[in-house]
Tab-separated table of C-alpha atoms in Angstrom:
chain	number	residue	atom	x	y	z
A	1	UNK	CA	-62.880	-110.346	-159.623
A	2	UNK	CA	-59.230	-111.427	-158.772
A	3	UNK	CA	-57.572	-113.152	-161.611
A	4	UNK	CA	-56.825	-117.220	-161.560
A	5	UNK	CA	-53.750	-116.506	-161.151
A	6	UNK	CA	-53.870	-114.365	-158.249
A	7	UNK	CA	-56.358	-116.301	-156.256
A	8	UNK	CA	-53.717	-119.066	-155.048
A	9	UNK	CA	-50.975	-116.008	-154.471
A	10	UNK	CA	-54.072	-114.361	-152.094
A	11	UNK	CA	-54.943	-116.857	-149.996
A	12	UNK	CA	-51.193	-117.819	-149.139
A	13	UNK	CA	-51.390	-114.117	-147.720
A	14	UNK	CA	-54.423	-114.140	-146.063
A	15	UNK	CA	-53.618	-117.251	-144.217
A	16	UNK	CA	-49.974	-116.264	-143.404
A	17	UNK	CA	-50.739	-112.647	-142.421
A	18	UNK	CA	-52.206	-113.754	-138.867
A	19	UNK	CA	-49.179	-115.823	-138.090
A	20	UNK	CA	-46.641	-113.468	-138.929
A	21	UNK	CA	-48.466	-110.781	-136.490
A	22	UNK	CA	-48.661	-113.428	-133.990
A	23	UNK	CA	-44.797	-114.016	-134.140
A	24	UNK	CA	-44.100	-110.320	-133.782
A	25	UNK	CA	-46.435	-109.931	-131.001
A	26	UNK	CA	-44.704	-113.250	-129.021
A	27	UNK	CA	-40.956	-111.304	-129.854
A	28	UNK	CA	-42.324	-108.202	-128.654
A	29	UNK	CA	-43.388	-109.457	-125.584
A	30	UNK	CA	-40.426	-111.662	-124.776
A	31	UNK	CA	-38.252	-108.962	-125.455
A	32	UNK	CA	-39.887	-106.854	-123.278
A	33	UNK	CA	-40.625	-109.492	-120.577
A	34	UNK	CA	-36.840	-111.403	-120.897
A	35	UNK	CA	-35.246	-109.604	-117.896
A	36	UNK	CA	-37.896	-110.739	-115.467
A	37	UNK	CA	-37.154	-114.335	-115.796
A	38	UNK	CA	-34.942	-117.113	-116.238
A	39	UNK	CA	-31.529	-117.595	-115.583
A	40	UNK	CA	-28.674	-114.454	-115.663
A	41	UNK	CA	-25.642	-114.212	-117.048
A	42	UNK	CA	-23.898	-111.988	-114.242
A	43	UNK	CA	-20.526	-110.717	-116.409
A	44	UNK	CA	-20.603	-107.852	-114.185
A	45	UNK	CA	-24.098	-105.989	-114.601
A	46	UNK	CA	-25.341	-107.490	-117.655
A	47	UNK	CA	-28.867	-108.807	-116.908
A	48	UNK	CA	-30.335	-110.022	-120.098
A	49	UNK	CA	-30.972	-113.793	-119.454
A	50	UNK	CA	-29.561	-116.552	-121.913
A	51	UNK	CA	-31.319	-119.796	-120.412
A	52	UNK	CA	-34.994	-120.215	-120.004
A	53	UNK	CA	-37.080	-121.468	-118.051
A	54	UNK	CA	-40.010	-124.410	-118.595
A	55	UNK	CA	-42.225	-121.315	-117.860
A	56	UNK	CA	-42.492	-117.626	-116.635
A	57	UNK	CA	-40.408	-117.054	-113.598
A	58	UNK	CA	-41.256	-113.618	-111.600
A	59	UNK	CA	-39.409	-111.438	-109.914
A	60	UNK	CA	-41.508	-111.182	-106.635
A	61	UNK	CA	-41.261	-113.737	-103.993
A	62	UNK	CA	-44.424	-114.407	-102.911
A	63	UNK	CA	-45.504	-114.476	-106.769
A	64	UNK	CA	-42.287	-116.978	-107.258
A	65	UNK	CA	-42.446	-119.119	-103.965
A	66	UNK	CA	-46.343	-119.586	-104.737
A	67	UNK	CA	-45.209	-120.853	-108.273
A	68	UNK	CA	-42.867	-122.964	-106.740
A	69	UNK	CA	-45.385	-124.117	-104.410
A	70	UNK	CA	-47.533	-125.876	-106.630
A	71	UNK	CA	-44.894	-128.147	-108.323
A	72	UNK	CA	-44.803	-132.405	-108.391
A	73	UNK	CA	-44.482	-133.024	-104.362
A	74	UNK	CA	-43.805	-136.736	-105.559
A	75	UNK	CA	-39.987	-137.588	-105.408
A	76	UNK	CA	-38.183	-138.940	-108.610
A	77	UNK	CA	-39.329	-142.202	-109.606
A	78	UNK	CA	-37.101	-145.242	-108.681
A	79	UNK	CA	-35.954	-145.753	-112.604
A	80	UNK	CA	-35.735	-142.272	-112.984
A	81	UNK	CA	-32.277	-140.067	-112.550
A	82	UNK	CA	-32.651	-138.443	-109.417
A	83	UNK	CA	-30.682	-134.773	-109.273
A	84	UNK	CA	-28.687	-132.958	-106.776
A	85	UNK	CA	-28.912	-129.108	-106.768
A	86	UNK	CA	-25.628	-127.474	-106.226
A	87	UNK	CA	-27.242	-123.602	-104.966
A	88	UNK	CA	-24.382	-120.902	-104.122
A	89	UNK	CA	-25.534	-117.914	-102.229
A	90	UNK	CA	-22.688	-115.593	-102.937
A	91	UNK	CA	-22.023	-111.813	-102.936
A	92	UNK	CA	-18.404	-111.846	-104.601
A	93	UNK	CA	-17.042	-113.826	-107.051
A	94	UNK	CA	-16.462	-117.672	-106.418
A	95	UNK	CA	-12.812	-117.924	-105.212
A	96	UNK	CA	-13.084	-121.759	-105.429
A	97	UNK	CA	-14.718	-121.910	-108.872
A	98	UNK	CA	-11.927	-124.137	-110.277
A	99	UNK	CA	-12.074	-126.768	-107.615
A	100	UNK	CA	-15.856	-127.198	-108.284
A	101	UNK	CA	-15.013	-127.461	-111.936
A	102	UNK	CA	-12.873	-129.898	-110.623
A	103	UNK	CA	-15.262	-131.587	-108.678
A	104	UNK	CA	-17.634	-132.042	-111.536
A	105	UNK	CA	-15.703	-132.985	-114.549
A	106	UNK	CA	-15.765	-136.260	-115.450
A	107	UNK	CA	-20.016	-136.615	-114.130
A	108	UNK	CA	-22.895	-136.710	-115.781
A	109	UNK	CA	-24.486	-132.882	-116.161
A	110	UNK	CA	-27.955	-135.687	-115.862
A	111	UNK	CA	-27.121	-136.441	-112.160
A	112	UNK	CA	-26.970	-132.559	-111.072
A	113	UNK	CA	-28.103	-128.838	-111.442
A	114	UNK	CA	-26.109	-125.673	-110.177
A	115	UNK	CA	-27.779	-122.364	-109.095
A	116	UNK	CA	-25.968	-119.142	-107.768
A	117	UNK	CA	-27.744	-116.066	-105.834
A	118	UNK	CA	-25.233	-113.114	-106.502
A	119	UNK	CA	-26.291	-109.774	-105.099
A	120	UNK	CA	-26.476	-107.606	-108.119
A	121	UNK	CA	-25.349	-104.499	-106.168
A	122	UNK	CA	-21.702	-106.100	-105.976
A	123	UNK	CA	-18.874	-106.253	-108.767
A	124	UNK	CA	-18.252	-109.916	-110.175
A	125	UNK	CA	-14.907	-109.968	-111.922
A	126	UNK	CA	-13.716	-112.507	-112.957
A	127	UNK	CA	-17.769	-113.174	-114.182
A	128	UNK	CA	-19.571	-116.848	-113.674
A	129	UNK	CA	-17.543	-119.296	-115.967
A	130	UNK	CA	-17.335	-122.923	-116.824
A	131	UNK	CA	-20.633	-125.325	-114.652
A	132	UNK	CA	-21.262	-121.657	-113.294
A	133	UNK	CA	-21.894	-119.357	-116.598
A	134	UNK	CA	-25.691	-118.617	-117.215
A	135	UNK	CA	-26.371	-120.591	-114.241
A	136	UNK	CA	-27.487	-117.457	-112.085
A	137	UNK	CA	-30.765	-116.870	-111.035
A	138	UNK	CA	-32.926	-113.391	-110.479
A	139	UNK	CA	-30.807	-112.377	-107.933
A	140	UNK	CA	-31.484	-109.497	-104.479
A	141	UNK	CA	-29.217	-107.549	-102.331
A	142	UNK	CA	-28.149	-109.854	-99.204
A	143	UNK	CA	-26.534	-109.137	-96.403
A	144	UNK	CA	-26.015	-110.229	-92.931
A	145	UNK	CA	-28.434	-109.605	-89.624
A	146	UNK	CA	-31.281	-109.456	-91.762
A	147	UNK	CA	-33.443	-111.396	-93.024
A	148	UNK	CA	-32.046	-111.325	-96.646
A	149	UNK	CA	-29.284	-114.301	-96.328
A	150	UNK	CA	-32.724	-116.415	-95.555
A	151	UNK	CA	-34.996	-115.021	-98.566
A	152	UNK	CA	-31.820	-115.558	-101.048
A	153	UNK	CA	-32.063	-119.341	-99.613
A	154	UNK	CA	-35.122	-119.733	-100.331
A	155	UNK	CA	-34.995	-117.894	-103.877
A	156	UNK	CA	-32.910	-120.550	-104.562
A	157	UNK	CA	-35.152	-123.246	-103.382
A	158	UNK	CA	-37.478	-122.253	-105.523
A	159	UNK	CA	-35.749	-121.774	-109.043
A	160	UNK	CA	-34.415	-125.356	-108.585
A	161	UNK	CA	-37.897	-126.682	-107.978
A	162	UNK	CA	-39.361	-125.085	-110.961
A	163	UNK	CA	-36.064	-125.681	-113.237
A	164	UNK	CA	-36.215	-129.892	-112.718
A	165	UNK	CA	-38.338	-131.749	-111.646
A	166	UNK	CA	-35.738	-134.523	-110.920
A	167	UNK	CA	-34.004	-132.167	-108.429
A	168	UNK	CA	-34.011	-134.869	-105.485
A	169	UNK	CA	-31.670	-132.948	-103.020
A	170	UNK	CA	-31.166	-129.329	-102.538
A	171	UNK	CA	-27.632	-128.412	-101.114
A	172	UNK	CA	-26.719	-124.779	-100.160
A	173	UNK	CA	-22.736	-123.526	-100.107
A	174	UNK	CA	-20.981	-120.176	-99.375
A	175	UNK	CA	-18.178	-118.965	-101.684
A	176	UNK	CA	-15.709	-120.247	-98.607
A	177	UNK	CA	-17.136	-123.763	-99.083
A	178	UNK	CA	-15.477	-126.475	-101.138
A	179	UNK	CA	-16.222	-130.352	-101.686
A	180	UNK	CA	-13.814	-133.084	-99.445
A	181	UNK	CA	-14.929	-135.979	-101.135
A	182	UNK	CA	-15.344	-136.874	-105.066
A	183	UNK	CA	-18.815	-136.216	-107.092
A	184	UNK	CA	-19.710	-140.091	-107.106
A	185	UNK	CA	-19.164	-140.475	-103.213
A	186	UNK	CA	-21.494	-137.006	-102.796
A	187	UNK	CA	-23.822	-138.094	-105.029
A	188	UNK	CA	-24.205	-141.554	-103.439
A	189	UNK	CA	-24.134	-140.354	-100.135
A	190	UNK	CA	-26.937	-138.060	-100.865
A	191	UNK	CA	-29.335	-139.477	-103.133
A	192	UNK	CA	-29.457	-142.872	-101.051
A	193	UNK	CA	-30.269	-140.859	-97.818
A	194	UNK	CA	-34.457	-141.238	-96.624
A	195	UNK	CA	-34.002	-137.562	-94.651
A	196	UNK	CA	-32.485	-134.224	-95.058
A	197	UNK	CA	-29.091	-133.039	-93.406
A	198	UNK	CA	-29.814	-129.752	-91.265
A	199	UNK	CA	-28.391	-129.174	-87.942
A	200	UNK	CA	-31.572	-128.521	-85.424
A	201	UNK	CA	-29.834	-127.351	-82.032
A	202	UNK	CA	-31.567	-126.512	-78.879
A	203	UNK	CA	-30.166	-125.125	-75.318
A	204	UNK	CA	-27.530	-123.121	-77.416
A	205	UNK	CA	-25.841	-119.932	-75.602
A	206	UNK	CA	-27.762	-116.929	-76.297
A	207	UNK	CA	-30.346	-118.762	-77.926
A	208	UNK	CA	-33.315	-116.908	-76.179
A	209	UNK	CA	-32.070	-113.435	-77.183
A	210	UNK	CA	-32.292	-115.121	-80.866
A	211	UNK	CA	-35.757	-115.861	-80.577
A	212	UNK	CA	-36.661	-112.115	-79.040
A	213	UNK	CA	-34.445	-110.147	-81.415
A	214	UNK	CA	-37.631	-109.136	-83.122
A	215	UNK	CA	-39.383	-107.780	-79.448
A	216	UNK	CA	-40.116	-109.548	-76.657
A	217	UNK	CA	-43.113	-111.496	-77.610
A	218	UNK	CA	-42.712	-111.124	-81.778
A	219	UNK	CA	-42.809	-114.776	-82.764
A	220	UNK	CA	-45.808	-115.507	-80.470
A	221	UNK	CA	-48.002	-117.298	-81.045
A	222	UNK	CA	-46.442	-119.223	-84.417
A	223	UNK	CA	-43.192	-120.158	-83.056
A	224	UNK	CA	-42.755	-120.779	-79.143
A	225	UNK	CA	-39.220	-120.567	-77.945
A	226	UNK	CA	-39.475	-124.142	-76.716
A	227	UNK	CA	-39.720	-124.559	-81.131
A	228	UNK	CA	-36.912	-122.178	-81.715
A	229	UNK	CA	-34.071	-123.888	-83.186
A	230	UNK	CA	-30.817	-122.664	-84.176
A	231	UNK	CA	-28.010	-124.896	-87.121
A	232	UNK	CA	-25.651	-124.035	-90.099
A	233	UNK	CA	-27.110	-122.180	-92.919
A	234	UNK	CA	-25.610	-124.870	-95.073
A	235	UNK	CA	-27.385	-127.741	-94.966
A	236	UNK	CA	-29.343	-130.348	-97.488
A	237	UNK	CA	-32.854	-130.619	-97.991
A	238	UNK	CA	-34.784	-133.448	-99.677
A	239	UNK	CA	-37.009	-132.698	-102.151
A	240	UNK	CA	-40.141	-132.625	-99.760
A	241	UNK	CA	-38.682	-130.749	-97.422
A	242	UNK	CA	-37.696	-127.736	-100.324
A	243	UNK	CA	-41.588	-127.538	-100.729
A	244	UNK	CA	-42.433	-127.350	-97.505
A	245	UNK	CA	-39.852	-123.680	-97.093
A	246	UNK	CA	-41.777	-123.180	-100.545
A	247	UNK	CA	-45.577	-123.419	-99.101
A	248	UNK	CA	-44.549	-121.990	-95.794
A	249	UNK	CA	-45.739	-118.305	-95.272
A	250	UNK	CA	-47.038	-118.325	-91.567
A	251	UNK	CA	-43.655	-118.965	-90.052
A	252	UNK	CA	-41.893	-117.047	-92.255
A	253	UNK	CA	-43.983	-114.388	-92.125
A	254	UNK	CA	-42.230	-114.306	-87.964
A	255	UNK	CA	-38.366	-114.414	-89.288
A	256	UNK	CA	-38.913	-111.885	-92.006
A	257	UNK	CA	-39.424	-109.066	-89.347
A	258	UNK	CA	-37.076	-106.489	-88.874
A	259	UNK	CA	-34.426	-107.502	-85.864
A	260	UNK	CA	-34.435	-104.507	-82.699
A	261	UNK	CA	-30.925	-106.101	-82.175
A	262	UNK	CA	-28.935	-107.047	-84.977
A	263	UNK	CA	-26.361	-108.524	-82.952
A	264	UNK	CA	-29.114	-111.427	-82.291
A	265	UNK	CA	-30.520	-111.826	-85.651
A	266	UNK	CA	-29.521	-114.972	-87.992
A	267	UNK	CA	-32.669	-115.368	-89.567
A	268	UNK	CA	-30.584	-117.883	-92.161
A	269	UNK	CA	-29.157	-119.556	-88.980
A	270	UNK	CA	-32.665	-119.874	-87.483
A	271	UNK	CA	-35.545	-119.904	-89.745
A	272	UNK	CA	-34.459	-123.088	-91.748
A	273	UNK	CA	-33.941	-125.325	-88.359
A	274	UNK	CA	-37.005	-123.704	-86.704
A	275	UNK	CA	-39.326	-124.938	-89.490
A	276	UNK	CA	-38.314	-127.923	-90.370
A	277	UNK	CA	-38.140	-128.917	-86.136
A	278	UNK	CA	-41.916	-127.947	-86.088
A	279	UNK	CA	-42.776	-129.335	-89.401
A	280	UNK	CA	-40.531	-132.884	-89.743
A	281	UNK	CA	-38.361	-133.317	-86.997
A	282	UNK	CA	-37.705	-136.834	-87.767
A	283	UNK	CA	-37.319	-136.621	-91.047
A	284	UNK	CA	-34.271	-135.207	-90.824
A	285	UNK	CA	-31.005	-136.108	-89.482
A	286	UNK	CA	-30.052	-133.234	-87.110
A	287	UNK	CA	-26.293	-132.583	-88.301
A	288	UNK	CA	-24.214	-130.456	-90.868
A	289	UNK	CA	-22.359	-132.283	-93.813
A	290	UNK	CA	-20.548	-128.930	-94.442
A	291	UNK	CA	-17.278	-129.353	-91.843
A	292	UNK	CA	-16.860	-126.387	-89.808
A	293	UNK	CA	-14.240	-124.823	-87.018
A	294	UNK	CA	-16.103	-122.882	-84.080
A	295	UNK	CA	-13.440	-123.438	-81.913
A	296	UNK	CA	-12.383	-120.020	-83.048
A	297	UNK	CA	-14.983	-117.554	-83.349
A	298	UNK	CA	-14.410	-114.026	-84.442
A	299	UNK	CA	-17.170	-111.444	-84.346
A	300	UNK	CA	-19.854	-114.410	-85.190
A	301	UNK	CA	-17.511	-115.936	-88.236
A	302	UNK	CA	-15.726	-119.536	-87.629
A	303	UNK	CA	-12.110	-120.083	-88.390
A	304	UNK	CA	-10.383	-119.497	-91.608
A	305	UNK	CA	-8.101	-121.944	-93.013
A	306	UNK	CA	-5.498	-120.091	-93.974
A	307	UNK	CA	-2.965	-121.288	-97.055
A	308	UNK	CA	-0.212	-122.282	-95.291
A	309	UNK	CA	-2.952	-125.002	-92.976
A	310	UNK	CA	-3.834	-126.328	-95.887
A	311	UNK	CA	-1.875	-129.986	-95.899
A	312	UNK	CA	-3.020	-133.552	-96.100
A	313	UNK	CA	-3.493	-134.124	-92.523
A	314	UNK	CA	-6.160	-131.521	-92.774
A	315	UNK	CA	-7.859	-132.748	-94.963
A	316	UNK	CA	-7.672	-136.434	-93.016
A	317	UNK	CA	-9.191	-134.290	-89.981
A	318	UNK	CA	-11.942	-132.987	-91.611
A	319	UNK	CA	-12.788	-136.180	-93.271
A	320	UNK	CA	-12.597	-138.307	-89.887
A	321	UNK	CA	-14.495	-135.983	-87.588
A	322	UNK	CA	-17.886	-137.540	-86.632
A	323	UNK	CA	-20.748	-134.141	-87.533
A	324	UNK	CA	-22.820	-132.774	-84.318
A	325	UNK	CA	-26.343	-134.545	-83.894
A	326	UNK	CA	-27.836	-131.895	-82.061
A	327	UNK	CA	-27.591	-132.808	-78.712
A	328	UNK	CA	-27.858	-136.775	-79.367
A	329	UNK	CA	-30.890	-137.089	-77.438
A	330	UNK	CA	-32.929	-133.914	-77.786
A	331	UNK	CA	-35.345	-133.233	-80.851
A	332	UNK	CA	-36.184	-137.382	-81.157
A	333	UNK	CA	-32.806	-137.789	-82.107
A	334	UNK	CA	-32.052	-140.265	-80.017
A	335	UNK	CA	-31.587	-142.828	-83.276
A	336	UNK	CA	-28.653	-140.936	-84.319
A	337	UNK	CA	-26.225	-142.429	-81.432
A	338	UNK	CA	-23.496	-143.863	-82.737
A	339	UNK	CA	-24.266	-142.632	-85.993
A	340	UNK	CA	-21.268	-141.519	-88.299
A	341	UNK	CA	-22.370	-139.567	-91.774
A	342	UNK	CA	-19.662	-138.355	-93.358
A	343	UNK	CA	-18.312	-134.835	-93.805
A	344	UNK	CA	-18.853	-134.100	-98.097
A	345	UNK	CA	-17.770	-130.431	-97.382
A	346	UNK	CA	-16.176	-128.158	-95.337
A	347	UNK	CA	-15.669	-124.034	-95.164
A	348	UNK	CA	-13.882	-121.624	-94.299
A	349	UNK	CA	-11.333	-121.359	-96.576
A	350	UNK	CA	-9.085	-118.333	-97.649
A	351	UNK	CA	-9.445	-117.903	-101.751
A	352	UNK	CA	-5.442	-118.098	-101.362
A	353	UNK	CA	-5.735	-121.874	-100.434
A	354	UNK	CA	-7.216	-122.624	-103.698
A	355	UNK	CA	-3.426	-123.287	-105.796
A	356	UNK	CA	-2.491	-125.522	-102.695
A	357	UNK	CA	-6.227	-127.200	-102.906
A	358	UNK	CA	-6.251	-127.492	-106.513
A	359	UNK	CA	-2.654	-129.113	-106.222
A	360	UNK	CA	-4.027	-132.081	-103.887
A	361	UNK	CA	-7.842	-132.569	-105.696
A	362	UNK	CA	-7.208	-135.690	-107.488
A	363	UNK	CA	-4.668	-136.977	-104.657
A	364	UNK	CA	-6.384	-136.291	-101.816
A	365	UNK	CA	-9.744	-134.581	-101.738
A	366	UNK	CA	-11.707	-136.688	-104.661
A	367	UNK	CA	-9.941	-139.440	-103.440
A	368	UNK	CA	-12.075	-141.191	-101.718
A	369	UNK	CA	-9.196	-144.394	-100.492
A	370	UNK	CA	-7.287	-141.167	-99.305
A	371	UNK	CA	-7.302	-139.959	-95.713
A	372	UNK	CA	-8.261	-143.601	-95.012
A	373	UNK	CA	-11.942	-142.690	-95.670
């Protein structure tokens, strides 16, 4: 028989005991299961993730866009903050990392979230810093001509949906991007607009050898070439329109094939406009807000602004041009004549613009009486 004394000291034990193996067992299985989810820390290789997630995030795709899949559809409240997410779909470091930071001191971190997909095959030095540090998400190989550029998009798409549910609009930038207007005029601009910003062109040149780079008849019966569509692979997607790329698996199940003829194949130029065309053509307005130059075009990449271009009256250009509305007429897009959204961004850039950039951010580019705009 245990002594009075002991009894009390006993049942402490006997009731703690379970508990403590239950915590073990929950570190064991975190630390084991970490890796797999969550957000990265990319200094170089190191993969152990610091920020976590409301819940597991896999590694698969079709285990992660499923997930994503089956989030709110409903749009933020009207008294609710409404979000934008900033996603970067990189391979390199971000040359223009300190004009962002730029961009976004001074805001609220409640009006916006930022994302980066940075293939983990490639060196990142100087690592993610400042609005960009722990902000990377399970991250693939990516390259061009393949269908890669388009899964990383829609990696993307899916972390922000399962981050925040206030995530209202979902904006995708290269490293060559950078912002033309201040973080209050973007965020206005965006969060007041009914319909997504994607450019959904038909008639283009070589637009039927596009749709056959897969074969001949590949994308029958899903997508018809009368569907096929063809825009930037920056764009901005409301929140409805990031679940639908979420739920879709029959027509991307067509621009995940493997291209006969690479030379044709911009799955990330294609897929996005091709869905959206045969899913919600009207509710989106059929333009870029991402400025950019295909006047010149070398070996499929627009014009680089090179450091000594980059002067005020540029920046008054870019601001002032009126975007490309498909072909004002075609798609049900006949609404958008004599539209006028403004340009928020604008690429390519040359990383050794970014002193003579920096130099004119609060002057000129987050201006927004500059440039008469």
């Amino acid at each position: 028989m245990l002594s009075p004394t002991l009894f009390p000291l006993f049942c402490v034990l006997f009731l703690c005991f379970p508990v403590a193996v239950i915590f073990t067992v929950q570190r064991e299985i975190t630390a084991a299961t970490s890796p797999e989810f969550g957000f990265h820390s990319r200094n170089l290789h190191a993969s152990t993730p610091v920020v976590r997630f409301r819940q597991q995030i896999p590694k698969d795709d079709e285990q992660l866009l499923r997930l994503a899949s089956r989030v709110n559809p409903n749009q933020p409240s009207p008294g609710s903050i409404r979000k934008l997410a900033f996603m970067y779909l990189t391979t390199a470091p971000l040359p223009f990392a300190p004009l962002w930071e730029t961009f976004f001191n001074g805001s609220s971190k409640e009006l916006y979230n930022v994302y980066v997909h940075a293939d983990p095959t490639r060196e990142y030095d100087p690592p993610f810093a400042g609005v960009f540090e722990n902000r990377v998400i399970h991250s693939k190989p990516s390259e061009r001509n393949t269908p890669t550029l388009a899964s990383a998009a829609r990696r993307l798409i899916a972390h922000a949906l399962l981050d925040d549910p206030q995530n209202y609009m979902f904006a995708l930038f290269s490293p060559s991007c950078v912002p033309i207007r201040s973080f209050d005029f973007t965020y206005k601009t965006l969060v007041s607009s009914r319909k997504s910003f994607i450019e959904l062109l038909k008639d283009e040149p070589l637009q039927f050898e596009r749709w056959a780079a897969r074969g001949p008849i590949a994308m029958l019966p899903e997508v018809r070439f009368d569907d096929f569509r063809i825009g930037s692979q920056f764009w901005v997607l409301k929140r409805r329109h990031a679940l639908v790329v979420a739920r879709d698996r029959r027509i991307w199940e067509k621009f995940n094939k493997t291209c006969l003829w690479e030379g044709s194949c911009f799955p990330e130029e294609n897929y996005f406009p091709t869905l959206l065309n045969m899913k919600d053509p009207r509710g989106c307005v059929p333009a870029t807000l991402t400025h950019v130059d295909w006047t010149i075009n070398e070996e499929g990449h627009p014009r680089m602004y090179e450091r000594e271009e980059v002067v005020h009256e540029l920046i008054v250009r870019l601001r002032n041009t009126r975007p490309r509305y498909g072909e004002d007429g075609i798609n049900g897009s006949d609404w958008t004549i004599g539209r006028s959204d403004p340009f928020l961004f604008a690429r390519k850039f040359s990383p050794e613009a970014l002193e003579l950039l920096m130099g004119m951010a609060r002057t000129v580019l987050f201006n927004d009486s500059a440039c008469g705009a």
